[in-house]
JSON list of C-alpha atoms in Angstrom, two decimals:
[
{"chain": "A", "resi": 1288, "resn": "MET", "atom": "CA", "xyz": [-14.90, -11.31, 3.90]},
{"chain": "A", "resi": 1289, "resn": "ASN", "atom": "CA", "xyz": [-12.15, -13.83, 4.48]},
{"chain": "A", "resi": 1290, "resn": "PHE", "atom": "CA", "xyz": [-14.46, -16.72, 2.92]},
{"chain": "A", "resi": 1291, "resn": "ILE", "atom": "CA", "xyz": [-15.80, -14.68, -0.04]},
{"chain": "A", "resi": 1292, "resn": "ALA", "atom": "CA", "xyz": [-12.38, -13.41, -0.83]},
{"chain": "A", "resi": 1293, "resn": "LYS", "atom": "CA", "xyz": [-11.24, -17.36, -0.53]},
{"chain": "A", "resi": 1294, "resn": "VAL", "atom": "CA", "xyz": [-14.45, -18.68, -2.95]},
{"chain": "A", "resi": 1295, "resn": "SER", "atom": "CA", "xyz": [-14.03, -16.23, -4.85]},
{"chain": "A", "resi": 1296, "resn": "ALA", "atom": "CA", "xyz": [-10.36, -16.41, -5.59]},
{"chain": "A", "resi": 1297, "resn": "TYR", "atom": "CA", "xyz": [-10.62, -20.57, -5.89]},
{"chain": "A", "resi": 1298, "resn": "GLY", "atom": "CA", "xyz": [-14.35, -19.20, -8.73]},
{"chain": "A", "resi": 1299, "resn": "PHE", "atom": "CA", "xyz": [-11.68, -17.40, -10.73]},
{"chain": "A", "resi": 1300, "resn": "ILE", "atom": "CA", "xyz": [-8.70, -20.45, -10.75]},
{"chain": "A", "resi": 1301, "resn": "LEU", "atom": "CA", "xyz": [-11.62, -23.13, -11.79]},
{"chain": "A", "resi": 1302, "resn": "LEU", "atom": "CA", "xyz": [-13.09, -20.67, -14.69]},
{"chain": "A", "resi": 1303, "resn": "PHE", "atom": "CA", "xyz": [-9.45, -20.08, -16.01]},
{"chain": "A", "resi": 1304, "resn": "ILE", "atom": "CA", "xyz": [-8.27, -23.52, -16.18]},
{"chain": "A", "resi": 1305, "resn": "LEU", "atom": "CA", "xyz": [-11.70, -24.28, -17.85]},
{"chain": "A", "resi": 1306, "resn": "LEU", "atom": "CA", "xyz": [-11.19, -20.99, -20.59]},
{"chain": "A", "resi": 1307, "resn": "HIS", "atom": "CA", "xyz": [-7.83, -23.32, -21.54]},
{"chain": "A", "resi": 1308, "resn": "LEU", "atom": "CA", "xyz": [-10.14, -26.42, -21.52]},
{"chain": "A", "resi": 1309, "resn": "LEU", "atom": "CA", "xyz": [-12.70, -24.70, -23.57]},
{"chain": "A", "resi": 1310, "resn": "LYS", "atom": "CA", "xyz": [-10.59, -22.22, -25.94]},
{"chain": "A", "resi": 1311, "resn": "PRO", "atom": "CA", "xyz": [-7.42, -24.77, -26.86]},
{"chain": "A", "resi": 1312, "resn": "GLU", "atom": "CA", "xyz": [-6.69, -22.90, -30.81]},
{"chain": "A", "resi": 1313, "resn": "ILE", "atom": "CA", "xyz": [-5.65, -20.09, -27.82]},
{"chain": "A", "resi": 1314, "resn": "ASP", "atom": "CA", "xyz": [-2.25, -20.51, -27.37]},
{"chain": "A", "resi": 1315, "resn": "PRO", "atom": "CA", "xyz": [-1.14, -19.73, -23.61]},
{"chain": "A", "resi": 1316, "resn": "THR", "atom": "CA", "xyz": [2.79, -20.06, -24.49]},
{"chain": "A", "resi": 1317, "resn": "TRP", "atom": "CA", "xyz": [2.39, -16.17, -25.50]},
{"chain": "A", "resi": 1318, "resn": "GLN", "atom": "CA", "xyz": [-0.88, -15.27, -26.28]},
{"chain": "A", "resi": 1319, "resn": "PRO", "atom": "CA", "xyz": [-2.30, -12.95, -23.66]},
{"chain": "A", "resi": 1320, "resn": "PHE", "atom": "CA", "xyz": [-4.81, -14.55, -21.45]},
{"chain": "A", "resi": 1321, "resn": "SER", "atom": "CA", "xyz": [-7.44, -11.74, -22.14]},
{"chain": "A", "resi": 1322, "resn": "TYR", "atom": "CA", "xyz": [-7.90, -13.00, -25.64]},
{"chain": "A", "resi": 1323, "resn": "TYR", "atom": "CA", "xyz": [-10.36, -15.94, -23.47]},
{"chain": "A", "resi": 1324, "resn": "MET", "atom": "CA", "xyz": [-13.08, -12.57, -23.70]},
{"chain": "A", "resi": 1325, "resn": "ILE", "atom": "CA", "xyz": [-13.00, -12.64, -27.50]},
{"chain": "A", "resi": 1326, "resn": "GLY", "atom": "CA", "xyz": [-15.43, -15.01, -29.25]},
{"chain": "A", "resi": 1327, "resn": "GLU", "atom": "CA", "xyz": [-17.07, -17.63, -27.94]},
{"chain": "A", "resi": 1328, "resn": "TYR", "atom": "CA", "xyz": [-17.38, -18.57, -24.33]},
{"chain": "A", "resi": 1329, "resn": "GLY", "atom": "CA", "xyz": [-15.71, -14.34, -23.51]},
{"chain": "A", "resi": 1330, "resn": "TRP", "atom": "CA", "xyz": [-18.29, -13.64, -20.61]},
{"chain": "A", "resi": 1331, "resn": "LEU", "atom": "CA", "xyz": [-16.98, -16.91, -18.62]},
{"chain": "A", "resi": 1332, "resn": "MET", "atom": "CA", "xyz": [-13.58, -15.17, -18.94]},
{"chain": "A", "resi": 1333, "resn": "GLN", "atom": "CA", "xyz": [-15.46, -11.34, -17.81]},
{"chain": "A", "resi": 1334, "resn": "CYS", "atom": "CA", "xyz": [-17.10, -13.73, -14.76]},
{"chain": "A", "resi": 1335, "resn": "ALA", "atom": "CA", "xyz": [-13.58, -14.84, -13.83]},
{"chain": "A", "resi": 1336, "resn": "PHE", "atom": "CA", "xyz": [-12.56, -11.25, -14.07]},
{"chain": "A", "resi": 1337, "resn": "LEU", "atom": "CA", "xyz": [-15.51, -9.96, -11.62]},
{"chain": "A", "resi": 1338, "resn": "LEU", "atom": "CA", "xyz": [-14.55, -12.90, -8.92]},
{"chain": "A", "resi": 1339, "resn": "LEU", "atom": "CA", "xyz": [-11.16, -11.92, -8.89]},
{"chain": "A", "resi": 1340, "resn": "SER", "atom": "CA", "xyz": [-11.97, -8.29, -8.32]},
{"chain": "A", "resi": 1341, "resn": "LEU", "atom": "CA", "xyz": [-14.63, -9.40, -5.49]},
{"chain": "A", "resi": 1342, "resn": "SER", "atom": "CA", "xyz": [-11.81, -11.31, -4.16]},
{"chain": "A", "resi": 1343, "resn": "PHE", "atom": "CA", "xyz": [-9.04, -7.82, -4.06]},
{"chain": "A", "resi": 1344, "resn": "PHE", "atom": "CA", "xyz": [-12.40, -5.93, -2.92]},
{"chain": "A", "resi": 1345, "resn": "THR", "atom": "CA", "xyz": [-13.35, -8.35, 0.03]},
{"chain": "A", "resi": 1346, "resn": "LEU", "atom": "CA", "xyz": [-10.14, -9.09, 1.08]},
{"chain": "A", "resi": 1347, "resn": "ALA", "atom": "CA", "xyz": [-8.91, -5.38, 1.59]},
{"chain": "A", "resi": 1348, "resn": "LEU", "atom": "CA", "xyz": [-12.32, -5.59, 4.19]},
{"chain": "A", "resi": 1349, "resn": "GLY", "atom": "CA", "xyz": [-11.25, -8.19, 6.37]},
{"chain": "A", "resi": 1350, "resn": "VAL", "atom": "CA", "xyz": [-7.14, -6.54, 6.23]},
{"chain": "A", "resi": 1351, "resn": "ILE", "atom": "CA", "xyz": [-8.89, -3.86, 7.60]},
{"chain": "A", "resi": 1352, "resn": "LYS", "atom": "CA", "xyz": [-11.21, -5.04, 9.74]},
{"chain": "A", "resi": 1353, "resn": "VAL", "atom": "CA", "xyz": [-8.52, -7.57, 11.03]},
{"chain": "A", "resi": 1354, "resn": "LEU", "atom": "CA", "xyz": [-5.08, -5.80, 11.08]},
{"chain": "A", "resi": 1355, "resn": "GLN", "atom": "CA", "xyz": [-6.63, -2.14, 11.50]},
{"chain": "A", "resi": 1356, "resn": "THR", "atom": "CA", "xyz": [-2.43, -0.67, 10.60]},
{"chain": "A", "resi": 1357, "resn": "TRP", "atom": "CA", "xyz": [-1.62, 2.50, 8.10]},
{"chain": "A", "resi": 1358, "resn": "ARG", "atom": "CA", "xyz": [0.63, -0.69, 6.51]},
{"chain": "A", "resi": 1359, "resn": "ALA", "atom": "CA", "xyz": [-2.91, -2.83, 6.22]},
{"chain": "A", "resi": 1360, "resn": "LYS", "atom": "CA", "xyz": [-4.62, -0.26, 5.02]},
{"chain": "A", "resi": 1361, "resn": "MET", "atom": "CA", "xyz": [-2.63, 1.02, 1.93]},
{"chain": "A", "resi": 1362, "resn": "GLY", "atom": "CA", "xyz": [-2.65, -2.85, 0.99]},
{"chain": "A", "resi": 1363, "resn": "ALA", "atom": "CA", "xyz": [-5.93, -2.85, 1.38]},
{"chain": "A", "resi": 1364, "resn": "VAL", "atom": "CA", "xyz": [-6.25, 0.04, -1.37]},
{"chain": "A", "resi": 1365, "resn": "LEU", "atom": "CA", "xyz": [-3.72, -0.83, -3.45]},
{"chain": "A", "resi": 1366, "resn": "PHE", "atom": "CA", "xyz": [-6.67, -4.07, -3.58]},
{"chain": "A", "resi": 1367, "resn": "VAL", "atom": "CA", "xyz": [-9.32, -2.13, -4.19]},
{"chain": "A", "resi": 1368, "resn": "LEU", "atom": "CA", "xyz": [-7.54, -0.42, -7.14]},
{"chain": "A", "resi": 1369, "resn": "ALA", "atom": "CA", "xyz": [-6.62, -3.87, -8.05]},
{"chain": "A", "resi": 1370, "resn": "GLY", "atom": "CA", "xyz": [-10.07, -4.93, -8.22]},
{"chain": "A", "resi": 1371, "resn": "ILE", "atom": "CA", "xyz": [-11.43, -2.12, -9.97]},
{"chain": "A", "resi": 1372, "resn": "GLY", "atom": "CA", "xyz": [-8.86, -2.98, -13.27]},
{"chain": "A", "resi": 1373, "resn": "ASN", "atom": "CA", "xyz": [-10.05, -6.25, -12.76]},
{"chain": "A", "resi": 1374, "resn": "VAL", "atom": "CA", "xyz": [-13.42, -4.84, -13.05]},
{"chain": "A", "resi": 1375, "resn": "LEU", "atom": "CA", "xyz": [-12.59, -2.41, -16.27]},
{"chain": "A", "resi": 1376, "resn": "CYS", "atom": "CA", "xyz": [-11.05, -5.98, -17.67]},
{"chain": "A", "resi": 1377, "resn": "ALA", "atom": "CA", "xyz": [-13.60, -7.58, -17.20]},
{"chain": "A", "resi": 1378, "resn": "PHE", "atom": "CA", "xyz": [-16.37, -4.97, -19.21]},
{"chain": "A", "resi": 1379, "resn": "PHE", "atom": "CA", "xyz": [-14.12, -3.59, -22.13]},
{"chain": "A", "resi": 1380, "resn": "TYR", "atom": "CA", "xyz": [-12.35, -6.32, -24.52]},
{"chain": "A", "resi": 1381, "resn": "PRO", "atom": "CA", "xyz": [-8.86, -6.22, -25.83]},
{"chain": "A", "resi": 1382, "resn": "ASP", "atom": "CA", "xyz": [-7.24, -5.67, -28.51]},
{"chain": "A", "resi": 1383, "resn": "PRO", "atom": "CA", "xyz": [-6.04, -8.51, -30.66]},
{"chain": "A", "resi": 1384, "resn": "LEU", "atom": "CA", "xyz": [-2.40, -7.80, -31.28]},
{"chain": "A", "resi": 1385, "resn": "HIS", "atom": "CA", "xyz": [-1.28, -5.28, -34.50]},
{"chain": "A", "resi": 1386, "resn": "ALA", "atom": "CA", "xyz": [-5.12, -4.36, -34.65]},
{"chain": "A", "resi": 1387, "resn": "GLU", "atom": "CA", "xyz": [-6.02, -0.22, -34.78]},
{"chain": "A", "resi": 1388, "resn": "PRO", "atom": "CA", "xyz": [-6.50, 0.07, -31.20]},
{"chain": "A", "resi": 1389, "resn": "THR", "atom": "CA", "xyz": [-10.02, 0.84, -30.13]},
{"chain": "A", "resi": 1390, "resn": "LEU", "atom": "CA", "xyz": [-11.46, 3.25, -26.77]},
{"chain": "A", "resi": 1391, "resn": "HIS", "atom": "CA", "xyz": [-12.57, -0.18, -25.44]},
{"chain": "A", "resi": 1392, "resn": "GLY", "atom": "CA", "xyz": [-9.09, -2.02, -25.91]},
{"chain": "A", "resi": 1393, "resn": "GLN", "atom": "CA", "xyz": [-7.68, 1.13, -24.37]},
{"chain": "A", "resi": 1394, "resn": "TRP", "atom": "CA", "xyz": [-9.73, 0.80, -21.14]},
{"chain": "A", "resi": 1395, "resn": "HIS", "atom": "CA", "xyz": [-8.68, -2.80, -21.06]},
{"chain": "A", "resi": 1396, "resn": "ALA", "atom": "CA", "xyz": [-5.30, -1.74, -21.19]},
{"chain": "A", "resi": 1397, "resn": "ILE", "atom": "CA", "xyz": [-6.02, 1.04, -18.50]},
{"chain": "A", "resi": 1398, "resn": "GLY", "atom": "CA", "xyz": [-7.23, -2.25, -15.95]},
{"chain": "A", "resi": 1399, "resn": "PHE", "atom": "CA", "xyz": [-4.93, -4.10, -16.86]},
{"chain": "A", "resi": 1400, "resn": "SER", "atom": "CA", "xyz": [-2.39, -1.76, -16.08]},
{"chain": "A", "resi": 1401, "resn": "LEU", "atom": "CA", "xyz": [-4.15, -1.23, -12.30]},
{"chain": "A", "resi": 1402, "resn": "LEU", "atom": "CA", "xyz": [-3.52, -4.76, -11.61]},
{"chain": "A", "resi": 1403, "resn": "GLY", "atom": "CA", "xyz": [-0.20, -4.43, -10.73]},
{"chain": "A", "resi": 1404, "resn": "ALA", "atom": "CA", "xyz": [-0.86, -2.39, -7.27]},
{"chain": "A", "resi": 1405, "resn": "ALA", "atom": "CA", "xyz": [-2.23, -6.06, -6.13]},
{"chain": "A", "resi": 1406, "resn": "LEU", "atom": "CA", "xyz": [1.49, -6.89, -6.17]},
{"chain": "A", "resi": 1407, "resn": "LEU", "atom": "CA", "xyz": [2.67, -3.48, -4.56]},
{"chain": "A", "resi": 1408, "resn": "GLY", "atom": "CA", "xyz": [-0.31, -4.11, -2.12]},
{"chain": "A", "resi": 1409, "resn": "THR", "atom": "CA", "xyz": [1.26, -7.90, -0.96]},
{"chain": "A", "resi": 1410, "resn": "LEU", "atom": "CA", "xyz": [4.28, -6.10, 0.02]},
{"chain": "A", "resi": 1411, "resn": "PHE", "atom": "CA", "xyz": [2.52, -4.13, 2.91]},
{"chain": "A", "resi": 1412, "resn": "ILE", "atom": "CA", "xyz": [0.60, -6.39, 3.92]},
{"chain": "A", "resi": 1413, "resn": "CYS", "atom": "CA", "xyz": [2.86, -9.41, 3.90]},
{"chain": "A", "resi": 1414, "resn": "LEU", "atom": "CA", "xyz": [4.95, -6.48, 6.18]},
{"chain": "A", "resi": 1415, "resn": "GLN", "atom": "CA", "xyz": [2.53, -6.36, 8.85]},
{"chain": "A", "resi": 1416, "resn": "PHE", "atom": "CA", "xyz": [1.84, -9.97, 9.18]},
{"chain": "A", "resi": 1417, "resn": "TYR", "atom": "CA", "xyz": [5.87, -10.20, 9.76]},
{"chain": "A", "resi": 1418, "resn": "ARG", "atom": "CA", "xyz": [4.63, -7.19, 12.34]},
{"chain": "A", "resi": 1419, "resn": "GLN", "atom": "CA", "xyz": [2.19, -9.27, 14.36]},
{"chain": "A", "resi": 1420, "resn": "SER", "atom": "CA", "xyz": [2.69, -12.06, 17.07]},
{"chain": "A", "resi": 1421, "resn": "ASP", "atom": "CA", "xyz": [0.45, -14.08, 16.38]},
{"chain": "A", "resi": 1422, "resn": "VAL", "atom": "CA", "xyz": [0.32, -14.70, 13.07]},
{"chain": "A", "resi": 1423, "resn": "SER", "atom": "CA", "xyz": [3.69, -16.80, 12.59]},
{"chain": "A", "resi": 1424, "resn": "LEU", "atom": "CA", "xyz": [1.39, -20.01, 11.30]},
{"chain": "A", "resi": 1425, "resn": "PHE", "atom": "CA", "xyz": [1.45, -18.01, 8.60]},
{"chain": "A", "resi": 1426, "resn": "ARG", "atom": "CA", "xyz": [4.16, -15.88, 8.29]},
{"chain": "A", "resi": 1427, "resn": "GLY", "atom": "CA", "xyz": [6.13, -18.67, 6.22]},
{"chain": "A", "resi": 1428, "resn": "ARG", "atom": "CA", "xyz": [3.76, -19.28, 4.05]},
{"chain": "A", "resi": 1429, "resn": "ILE", "atom": "CA", "xyz": [2.85, -15.33, 2.94]},
{"chain": "A", "resi": 1430, "resn": "LEU", "atom": "CA", "xyz": [6.65, -14.77, 2.97]},
{"chain": "A", "resi": 1431, "resn": "PHE", "atom": "CA", "xyz": [6.68, -17.71, 0.17]},
{"chain": "A", "resi": 1432, "resn": "ALA", "atom": "CA", "xyz": [3.64, -16.34, -1.48]},
{"chain": "A", "resi": 1433, "resn": "THR", "atom": "CA", "xyz": [5.11, -13.43, -2.01]},
{"chain": "A", "resi": 1434, "resn": "VAL", "atom": "CA", "xyz": [8.18, -13.67, -2.89]},
{"chain": "A", "resi": 1435, "resn": "LEU", "atom": "CA", "xyz": [7.04, -15.89, -5.61]},
{"chain": "A", "resi": 1436, "resn": "PHE", "atom": "CA", "xyz": [4.76, -13.19, -6.68]},
{"chain": "A", "resi": 1437, "resn": "TRP", "atom": "CA", "xyz": [6.74, -10.56, -7.19]},
{"chain": "A", "resi": 1438, "resn": "ALA", "atom": "CA", "xyz": [9.73, -13.07, -8.90]},
{"chain": "A", "resi": 1439, "resn": "ILE", "atom": "CA", "xyz": [6.84, -14.01, -11.64]},
{"chain": "A", "resi": 1440, "resn": "GLU", "atom": "CA", "xyz": [6.09, -10.30, -12.00]},
{"chain": "A", "resi": 1441, "resn": "ILE", "atom": "CA", "xyz": [9.50, -9.23, -12.78]},
{"chain": "A", "resi": 1442, "resn": "SER", "atom": "CA", "xyz": [10.87, -12.46, -14.77]},
{"chain": "A", "resi": 1443, "resn": "MET", "atom": "CA", "xyz": [7.60, -11.30, -16.79]},
{"chain": "A", "resi": 1444, "resn": "ILE", "atom": "CA", "xyz": [8.64, -7.75, -17.31]},
{"chain": "A", "resi": 1445, "resn": "PHE", "atom": "CA", "xyz": [12.26, -8.78, -17.96]},
{"chain": "A", "resi": 1446, "resn": "GLY", "atom": "CA", "xyz": [10.83, -11.25, -20.69]},
{"chain": "A", "resi": 1447, "resn": "MET", "atom": "CA", "xyz": [8.52, -8.67, -21.91]},
{"chain": "A", "resi": 1448, "resn": "LEU", "atom": "CA", "xyz": [11.27, -5.96, -22.58]},
{"chain": "A", "resi": 1449, "resn": "LEU", "atom": "CA", "xyz": [12.45, -8.63, -25.11]},
{"chain": "A", "resi": 1450, "resn": "TYR", "atom": "CA", "xyz": [9.95, -10.07, -26.73]},
{"chain": "A", "resi": 1451, "resn": "PHE", "atom": "CA", "xyz": [6.53, -7.91, -26.41]},
{"chain": "A", "resi": 1452, "resn": "ASP", "atom": "CA", "xyz": [4.79, -10.08, -28.65]},
{"chain": "A", "resi": 1453, "resn": "GLY", "atom": "CA", "xyz": [5.07, -13.05, -30.98]},
{"chain": "A", "resi": 1454, "resn": "PRO", "atom": "CA", "xyz": [6.01, -16.68, -29.79]},
{"chain": "A", "resi": 1455, "resn": "GLU", "atom": "CA", "xyz": [9.12, -15.70, -28.04]},
{"chain": "A", "resi": 1456, "resn": "SER", "atom": "CA", "xyz": [7.10, -13.18, -25.62]},
{"chain": "A", "resi": 1457, "resn": "ALA", "atom": "CA", "xyz": [6.20, -13.83, -21.97]},
{"chain": "A", "resi": 1458, "resn": "MET", "atom": "CA", "xyz": [2.87, -12.06, -21.56]},
{"chain": "A", "resi": 1459, "resn": "GLY", "atom": "CA", "xyz": [1.09, -15.16, -22.19]},
{"chain": "A", "resi": 1460, "resn": "GLY", "atom": "CA", "xyz": [2.79, -18.64, -19.97]},
{"chain": "A", "resi": 1461, "resn": "LEU", "atom": "CA", "xyz": [4.05, -16.24, -17.17]},
{"chain": "A", "resi": 1462, "resn": "GLY", "atom": "CA", "xyz": [0.86, -13.64, -17.27]},
{"chain": "A", "resi": 1463, "resn": "ARG", "atom": "CA", "xyz": [-1.09, -16.51, -16.54]},
{"chain": "A", "resi": 1464, "resn": "LEU", "atom": "CA", "xyz": [1.62, -17.13, -13.81]},
{"chain": "A", "resi": 1465, "resn": "VAL", "atom": "CA", "xyz": [0.64, -14.18, -12.85]},
{"chain": "A", "resi": 1466, "resn": "ILE", "atom": "CA", "xyz": [-2.64, -13.77, -12.76]},
{"chain": "A", "resi": 1467, "resn": "LEU", "atom": "CA", "xyz": [-3.42, -17.09, -10.75]},
{"chain": "A", "resi": 1468, "resn": "MET", "atom": "CA", "xyz": [-0.65, -15.99, -8.63]},
{"chain": "A", "resi": 1469, "resn": "SER", "atom": "CA", "xyz": [-3.12, -13.33, -7.14]},
{"chain": "A", "resi": 1470, "resn": "ALA", "atom": "CA", "xyz": [-5.90, -15.66, -6.47]},
{"chain": "A", "resi": 1471, "resn": "ILE", "atom": "CA", "xyz": [-3.26, -18.38, -4.79]},
{"chain": "A", "resi": 1472, "resn": "TRP", "atom": "CA", "xyz": [-2.25, -15.30, -3.01]},
{"chain": "A", "resi": 1473, "resn": "VAL", "atom": "CA", "xyz": [-5.56, -14.30, -1.97]},
{"chain": "A", "resi": 1474, "resn": "ILE", "atom": "CA", "xyz": [-6.31, -17.51, -0.65]},
{"chain": "A", "resi": 1475, "resn": "ILE", "atom": "CA", "xyz": [-3.41, -18.06, 1.57]},
{"chain": "A", "resi": 1476, "resn": "THR", "atom": "CA", "xyz": [-3.92, -14.49, 3.03]},
{"chain": "A", "resi": 1477, "resn": "SER", "atom": "CA", "xyz": [-7.45, -15.07, 3.72]},
{"chain": "A", "resi": 1478, "resn": "ASN", "atom": "CA", "xyz": [-6.75, -18.65, 5.79]},
{"chain": "A", "resi": 1479, "resn": "ALA", "atom": "CA", "xyz": [-4.12, -15.90, 7.69]},
{"chain": "A", "resi": 1480, "resn": "LEU", "atom": "CA", "xyz": [-7.00, -13.00, 8.38]},
{"chain": "A", "resi": 1481, "resn": "ALA", "atom": "CA", "xyz": [-9.39, -16.14, 9.90]},
{"chain": "A", "resi": 1482, "resn": "ASN", "atom": "CA", "xyz": [-6.64, -17.28, 12.30]},
{"chain": "A", "resi": 1483, "resn": "LYS", "atom": "CA", "xyz": [-5.71, -14.09, 13.35]},
{"chain": "A", "resi": 1484, "resn": "SER", "atom": "CA", "xyz": [-9.44, -13.19, 14.04]},
{"chain": "A", "resi": 1485, "resn": "VAL", "atom": "CA", "xyz": [-10.54, -16.27, 16.41]},
{"chain": "A", "resi": 1486, "resn": "VAL", "atom": "CA", "xyz": [-7.05, -15.40, 18.36]}
]
């Protein structure tokens, strides 16, 4: 499970970077990364969302299998919810800014909001790692990744409160950092789970 989680997360990162090269007309500083679903190469963004969801699902299974505590299970459930959010994002297209809301766009927004569950899940899983005596090698890495993940998310929220859309919006650049950080967090935590499972 840990191997699948890591490979899926790496696959997401590679596709995400590739889309920035294939669709330079989308301004990454403020336009949401979901816009890569619109038009040519949109299927690549769909695949990226599905890979990230697979990484979340398999990480959740790995957490339950290795850590086996209520905190770990709570974190795993939250990552499953985030994984479902990614699936919704993959199959429902976003509405362009200032366009009339559509059913597709509303479901995409619901899926996107579920991604926040992963952020909350990191707290439960990070805390559980700090209660384990045989994973000290990864404690600092997981703590650093969790703090950085939260710092970027909070920065994006405050930025969006000031400017929701337009060139000043934090939705583009910081939004990309948030989604990339979620994949990096999965990779770091999967390595820690693999380390613990062989102790």
